[in-house]
Tab-separated table of N, CA and C in Angstrom:
chain	number	residue	atom	x	y	z
A	1	UNK	N	8.576	-3.636	-10.307
A	1	UNK	CA	9.639	-2.891	-10.930
A	1	UNK	C	10.102	-1.795	-9.977
A	2	UNK	N	11.400	-1.677	-9.798
A	2	UNK	CA	11.974	-0.587	-9.023
A	2	UNK	C	12.702	0.314	-10.013
A	3	UNK	N	12.360	1.572	-10.043
A	3	UNK	CA	12.979	2.484	-10.990
A	3	UNK	C	13.163	3.842	-10.327
A	4	UNK	N	14.392	4.332	-10.316
A	4	UNK	CA	14.664	5.622	-9.696
A	4	UNK	C	15.419	6.558	-10.624
A	5	UNK	N	15.543	6.217	-11.850
A	5	UNK	CA	16.301	7.015	-12.770
A	5	UNK	C	15.688	6.790	-14.150
A	6	UNK	N	15.455	7.856	-14.918
A	6	UNK	CA	14.849	7.648	-16.227
A	6	UNK	C	15.712	6.787	-17.143
A	7	UNK	N	17.014	6.683	-16.848
A	7	UNK	CA	17.924	5.884	-17.649
A	7	UNK	C	18.074	4.471	-17.096
A	8	UNK	N	17.537	4.204	-15.909
A	8	UNK	CA	17.719	2.914	-15.263
A	8	UNK	C	16.364	2.352	-14.861
A	9	UNK	N	16.043	1.201	-15.399
A	9	UNK	CA	14.841	0.496	-15.003
A	9	UNK	C	15.278	-0.872	-14.514
A	10	UNK	N	14.833	-1.258	-13.337
A	10	UNK	CA	15.276	-2.516	-12.757
A	10	UNK	C	14.091	-3.348	-12.293
A	11	UNK	N	14.334	-4.633	-12.172
A	11	UNK	CA	13.352	-5.548	-11.604
A	11	UNK	C	14.058	-6.323	-10.505
A	12	UNK	N	13.525	-6.239	-9.298
A	12	UNK	CA	14.094	-6.965	-8.171
A	12	UNK	C	15.140	-6.176	-7.410
A	13	UNK	N	15.310	-6.554	-6.176
A	13	UNK	CA	16.238	-5.850	-5.285
A	13	UNK	C	17.682	-5.977	-5.759
A	14	UNK	N	18.088	-7.172	-6.177
A	14	UNK	CA	19.466	-7.382	-6.615
A	14	UNK	C	19.844	-6.500	-7.785
A	15	UNK	N	18.974	-6.431	-8.777
A	15	UNK	CA	19.244	-5.598	-9.943
A	15	UNK	C	19.215	-4.116	-9.574
A	16	UNK	N	18.298	-3.714	-8.706
A	16	UNK	CA	18.233	-2.317	-8.237
A	16	UNK	C	19.544	-1.937	-7.550
A	17	UNK	N	20.047	-2.815	-6.711
A	17	UNK	CA	21.309	-2.558	-6.004
A	17	UNK	C	22.472	-2.467	-6.988
A	18	UNK	N	22.557	-3.406	-7.909
A	18	UNK	CA	23.677	-3.471	-8.850
A	18	UNK	C	23.669	-2.335	-9.863
A	19	UNK	N	22.489	-2.011	-10.396
A	19	UNK	CA	22.424	-1.036	-11.481
A	19	UNK	C	22.205	0.392	-11.019
A	20	UNK	N	21.672	0.596	-9.798
A	20	UNK	CA	21.396	1.952	-9.334
A	20	UNK	C	22.183	2.321	-8.079
A	21	UNK	N	22.008	1.571	-7.005
A	21	UNK	CA	22.584	1.949	-5.712
A	21	UNK	C	24.112	1.941	-5.731
A	22	UNK	N	24.727	0.838	-6.147
A	22	UNK	CA	26.188	0.758	-6.127
A	22	UNK	C	26.858	1.796	-7.027
A	23	UNK	N	26.397	1.988	-8.283
A	23	UNK	CA	27.007	3.047	-9.098
A	23	UNK	C	26.870	4.436	-8.456
A	24	UNK	N	25.738	4.701	-7.809
A	24	UNK	CA	25.527	5.989	-7.160
A	24	UNK	C	26.530	6.197	-6.019
A	25	UNK	N	26.659	5.199	-5.156
A	25	UNK	CA	27.591	5.326	-4.039
A	25	UNK	C	29.051	5.271	-4.490
A	26	UNK	N	29.348	4.561	-5.559
A	26	UNK	CA	30.713	4.541	-6.080
A	26	UNK	C	31.106	5.896	-6.664
A	27	UNK	N	30.165	6.592	-7.271
A	27	UNK	CA	30.440	7.912	-7.850
A	27	UNK	C	30.466	9.012	-6.790
A	28	UNK	N	29.643	8.848	-5.741
A	28	UNK	CA	29.484	9.871	-4.705
A	28	UNK	C	29.721	9.227	-3.328
A	29	UNK	N	30.981	8.965	-2.968
A	29	UNK	CA	31.259	8.229	-1.724
A	29	UNK	C	30.730	8.896	-0.456
A	30	UNK	N	30.575	10.216	-0.454
A	30	UNK	CA	30.094	10.922	0.739
A	30	UNK	C	28.613	11.306	0.612
A	31	UNK	N	27.881	10.568	-0.184
A	31	UNK	CA	26.479	10.869	-0.448
A	31	UNK	C	25.674	11.032	0.836
A	32	UNK	N	24.911	12.111	0.876
A	32	UNK	CA	24.020	12.374	2.012
A	32	UNK	C	22.613	12.508	1.458
A	33	UNK	N	21.680	11.765	2.044
A	33	UNK	CA	20.287	11.791	1.638
A	33	UNK	C	19.470	12.313	2.803
A	34	UNK	N	18.690	13.360	2.558
A	34	UNK	CA	17.845	13.940	3.599
A	34	UNK	C	16.393	13.856	3.133
A	35	UNK	N	15.553	13.259	3.949
A	35	UNK	CA	14.119	13.218	3.675
A	35	UNK	C	13.473	14.407	4.371
A	36	UNK	N	12.903	15.312	3.610
A	36	UNK	CA	12.270	16.500	4.176
A	36	UNK	C	10.828	16.231	4.592
A	37	UNK	N	10.171	15.384	3.828
A	37	UNK	CA	8.783	15.015	4.140
A	37	UNK	C	8.586	13.553	3.783
A	38	UNK	N	7.814	12.880	4.585
A	38	UNK	CA	7.411	11.506	4.301
A	38	UNK	C	5.910	11.431	4.540
A	39	UNK	N	5.185	10.999	3.535
A	39	UNK	CA	3.732	10.890	3.632
A	39	UNK	C	3.358	9.436	3.375
A	40	UNK	N	2.609	8.872	4.292
A	40	UNK	CA	2.173	7.477	4.178
A	40	UNK	C	0.658	7.440	4.273
A	41	UNK	N	0.043	6.644	3.425
A	41	UNK	CA	-1.397	6.468	3.563
A	41	UNK	C	-1.700	5.002	3.856
A	42	UNK	N	-2.861	4.761	4.322
A	42	UNK	CA	-3.251	3.399	4.698
A	42	UNK	C	-3.500	2.504	3.493
A	43	UNK	N	-3.397	3.051	2.312
A	43	UNK	CA	-3.593	2.254	1.100
A	43	UNK	C	-2.257	1.750	0.554
A	44	UNK	N	-1.223	1.760	1.387
A	44	UNK	CA	0.084	1.200	1.036
A	44	UNK	C	0.866	2.027	0.025
A	45	UNK	N	0.783	3.341	0.146
A	45	UNK	CA	1.606	4.229	-0.664
A	45	UNK	C	2.443	5.098	0.264
A	46	UNK	N	3.643	5.409	-0.188
A	46	UNK	CA	4.574	6.208	0.588
A	46	UNK	C	5.217	7.211	-0.362
A	47	UNK	N	5.258	8.468	0.039
A	47	UNK	CA	5.877	9.513	-0.772
A	47	UNK	C	6.927	10.205	0.082
A	48	UNK	N	8.112	10.417	-0.480
A	48	UNK	CA	9.145	11.178	0.218
A	48	UNK	C	9.601	12.330	-0.674
A	49	UNK	N	9.838	13.468	-0.046
A	49	UNK	CA	10.485	14.611	-0.716
A	49	UNK	C	11.876	14.663	-0.136
A	50	UNK	N	12.889	14.622	-0.983
A	50	UNK	CA	14.250	14.410	-0.506
A	50	UNK	C	15.253	15.325	-1.209
A	51	UNK	N	16.455	15.384	-0.626
A	51	UNK	CA	17.603	16.050	-1.239
A	51	UNK	C	18.806	15.125	-1.114
A	52	UNK	N	19.516	14.963	-2.209
A	52	UNK	CA	20.817	14.298	-2.212
A	52	UNK	C	21.879	15.377	-2.320
A	53	UNK	N	22.981	15.224	-1.599
A	53	UNK	CA	24.138	16.091	-1.788
A	53	UNK	C	25.387	15.236	-1.622
A	54	UNK	N	26.428	15.585	-2.390
A	54	UNK	CA	27.634	14.755	-2.384
A	54	UNK	C	28.739	15.442	-3.164
A	55	UNK	N	29.920	14.858	-3.067
A	55	UNK	CA	31.050	15.265	-3.887
A	55	UNK	C	31.230	14.217	-4.976
A	56	UNK	N	31.319	14.661	-6.218
A	56	UNK	CA	31.496	13.753	-7.349
A	56	UNK	C	32.970	13.367	-7.428
A	57	UNK	N	33.401	12.532	-6.488
A	57	UNK	CA	34.824	12.216	-6.334
A	57	UNK	C	35.163	10.753	-6.574
A	58	UNK	N	34.185	9.957	-6.938
A	58	UNK	CA	34.438	8.534	-7.130
A	58	UNK	C	34.464	8.158	-8.595
A	59	UNK	N	33.754	7.094	-8.920
A	59	UNK	CA	33.683	6.583	-10.288
A	59	UNK	C	32.918	7.538	-11.198
A	60	UNK	N	33.128	7.364	-12.501
A	60	UNK	CA	32.333	8.106	-13.468
A	60	UNK	C	30.867	7.719	-13.287
A	61	UNK	N	29.965	8.613	-13.691
A	61	UNK	CA	28.544	8.372	-13.481
A	61	UNK	C	27.757	8.910	-14.671
A	62	UNK	N	26.886	8.093	-15.221
A	62	UNK	CA	26.030	8.456	-16.347
A	62	UNK	C	26.833	9.014	-17.517
A	63	UNK	N	28.060	8.512	-17.699
A	63	UNK	CA	28.907	8.951	-18.794
A	63	UNK	C	29.730	10.192	-18.494
A	64	UNK	N	29.633	10.738	-17.286
A	64	UNK	CA	30.402	11.923	-16.896
A	64	UNK	C	31.599	11.494	-16.053
A	65	UNK	N	32.732	12.182	-16.262
A	65	UNK	CA	33.933	11.883	-15.494
A	65	UNK	C	33.878	12.577	-14.149
A	66	UNK	N	34.353	11.890	-13.132
A	66	UNK	CA	34.434	12.456	-11.790
A	66	UNK	C	35.222	13.766	-11.838
A	67	UNK	N	34.731	14.792	-11.091
A	67	UNK	CA	35.376	16.110	-11.164
A	67	UNK	C	35.605	16.761	-9.796
A	68	UNK	N	35.309	16.059	-8.714
A	68	UNK	CA	35.492	16.558	-7.347
A	68	UNK	C	34.645	17.779	-6.999
A	69	UNK	N	33.596	18.025	-7.743
A	69	UNK	CA	32.689	19.133	-7.436
A	69	UNK	C	31.538	18.649	-6.553
A	70	UNK	N	31.051	19.551	-5.717
A	70	UNK	CA	29.857	19.263	-4.911
A	70	UNK	C	28.643	19.338	-5.820
A	71	UNK	N	27.740	18.404	-5.633
A	71	UNK	CA	26.486	18.397	-6.382
A	71	UNK	C	25.341	18.202	-5.400
A	72	UNK	N	24.178	18.654	-5.804
A	72	UNK	CA	22.976	18.383	-5.005
A	72	UNK	C	21.788	18.365	-5.952
A	73	UNK	N	20.813	17.567	-5.613
A	73	UNK	CA	19.586	17.524	-6.370
A	73	UNK	C	18.470	17.098	-5.451
A	74	UNK	N	17.294	17.568	-5.778
A	74	UNK	CA	16.132	17.244	-4.947
A	74	UNK	C	15.045	16.649	-5.815
A	75	UNK	N	14.196	15.893	-5.164
A	75	UNK	CA	13.123	15.259	-5.902
A	75	UNK	C	12.129	14.599	-4.971
A	76	UNK	N	11.305	13.758	-5.558
A	76	UNK	CA	10.290	13.029	-4.801
A	76	UNK	C	10.289	11.585	-5.267
A	77	UNK	N	9.964	10.689	-4.350
A	77	UNK	CA	9.849	9.273	-4.682
A	77	UNK	C	8.491	8.771	-4.217
A	78	UNK	N	7.817	8.086	-5.108
A	78	UNK	CA	6.532	7.449	-4.816
A	78	UNK	C	6.771	5.949	-4.754
A	79	UNK	N	6.419	5.340	-3.630
A	79	UNK	CA	6.589	3.902	-3.459
A	79	UNK	C	5.234	3.263	-3.186
A	80	UNK	N	5.049	2.099	-3.757
A	80	UNK	CA	3.862	1.294	-3.481
A	80	UNK	C	4.318	0.066	-2.714
A	81	UNK	N	3.591	-0.246	-1.648
A	81	UNK	CA	3.939	-1.371	-0.781
A	81	UNK	C	2.912	-2.480	-0.945
A	82	UNK	N	3.390	-3.727	-0.816
A	82	UNK	CA	2.446	-4.838	-0.876
A	82	UNK	C	1.835	-5.072	0.503
A	83	UNK	N	1.051	-6.101	0.647
A	83	UNK	CA	0.331	-6.349	1.903
A	83	UNK	C	1.253	-6.682	3.070
A	84	UNK	N	2.509	-7.048	2.785
A	84	UNK	CA	3.467	-7.324	3.864
A	84	UNK	C	4.382	-6.127	4.152
A	85	UNK	N	4.128	-5.000	3.460
A	85	UNK	CA	4.898	-3.787	3.710
A	85	UNK	C	6.174	-3.658	2.905
A	86	UNK	N	6.398	-4.545	1.939
A	86	UNK	CA	7.597	-4.466	1.103
A	86	UNK	C	7.314	-3.642	-0.146
A	87	UNK	N	8.312	-2.896	-0.580
A	87	UNK	CA	8.181	-2.069	-1.774
A	87	UNK	C	8.111	-2.974	-3.001
A	88	UNK	N	7.084	-2.790	-3.813
A	88	UNK	CA	7.031	-3.534	-5.068
A	88	UNK	C	7.174	-2.610	-6.273
A	89	UNK	N	7.053	-1.310	-6.066
A	89	UNK	CA	7.267	-0.349	-7.140
A	89	UNK	C	7.744	0.958	-6.538
A	90	UNK	N	8.730	1.552	-7.169
A	90	UNK	CA	9.274	2.823	-6.708
A	90	UNK	C	9.602	3.672	-7.925
A	91	UNK	N	9.133	4.909	-7.914
A	91	UNK	CA	9.413	5.834	-9.010
A	91	UNK	C	9.878	7.148	-8.408
A	92	UNK	N	11.019	7.623	-8.884
A	92	UNK	CA	11.557	8.893	-8.402
A	92	UNK	C	11.461	9.938	-9.496
A	93	UNK	N	11.206	11.160	-9.073
A	93	UNK	CA	11.022	12.271	-9.992
A	93	UNK	C	11.948	13.407	-9.579
A	94	UNK	N	12.794	13.848	-10.512
A	94	UNK	CA	13.690	14.968	-10.251
A	94	UNK	C	14.134	15.556	-11.579
A	95	UNK	N	14.715	16.733	-11.535
A	95	UNK	CA	15.159	17.420	-12.740
A	95	UNK	C	16.541	16.895	-13.125
A	96	UNK	N	16.577	15.952	-14.049
A	96	UNK	CA	17.840	15.355	-14.474
A	96	UNK	C	18.773	16.392	-15.093
A	97	UNK	N	18.215	17.424	-15.724
A	97	UNK	CA	19.060	18.468	-16.325
A	97	UNK	C	19.873	19.199	-15.269
A	98	UNK	N	19.274	19.437	-14.105
A	98	UNK	CA	19.997	20.113	-13.026
A	98	UNK	C	21.168	19.255	-12.556
A	99	UNK	N	20.937	17.958	-12.427
A	99	UNK	CA	22.015	17.068	-12.006
A	99	UNK	C	23.100	16.977	-13.068
A	100	UNK	N	22.739	16.732	-14.322
A	100	UNK	CA	23.761	16.565	-15.352
A	100	UNK	C	24.547	17.857	-15.597
A	101	UNK	N	23.923	19.015	-15.398
A	101	UNK	CA	24.663	20.281	-15.520
A	101	UNK	C	25.766	20.352	-14.471
A	102	UNK	N	25.516	19.835	-13.288
A	102	UNK	CA	26.522	19.825	-12.232
A	102	UNK	C	27.603	18.771	-12.517
A	103	UNK	N	27.208	17.647	-13.083
A	103	UNK	CA	28.176	16.607	-13.400
A	103	UNK	C	29.097	17.034	-14.528
A	104	UNK	N	28.601	17.864	-15.439
A	104	UNK	CA	29.350	18.253	-16.637
A	104	UNK	C	30.400	19.319	-16.365
A	105	UNK	N	30.422	19.924	-15.185
A	105	UNK	CA	31.395	20.973	-14.885
A	105	UNK	C	32.807	20.419	-15.055
A	106	UNK	N	33.620	21.111	-15.822
A	106	UNK	CA	35.018	20.737	-16.083
A	106	UNK	C	35.161	19.459	-16.884
A	107	UNK	N	34.121	18.970	-17.495
A	107	UNK	CA	34.244	17.763	-18.335
A	107	UNK	C	34.270	18.136	-19.784
């Protein structure tokens, strides 16, 4: 299972791309992702601490209308890798209230 949003749970790469990645990039065309820390252990786990920043200038997102405001949010993602190094589970943690407060401006 790949899951990066409490509202979105996906299985498989195709569904992850369709339900999470494409809507995100369609809503935030200038999306910038910065990894501040990456921690890997030999037991096939990977953790990243990251920040997203973008202009909400594209499609509506999570029920909010595009408003051309800059938004940013930070969080962490825990990934588990299989024996061939492919991600089989991904969970992201961030303050959804902080993001939705920014999306709701002028809506």
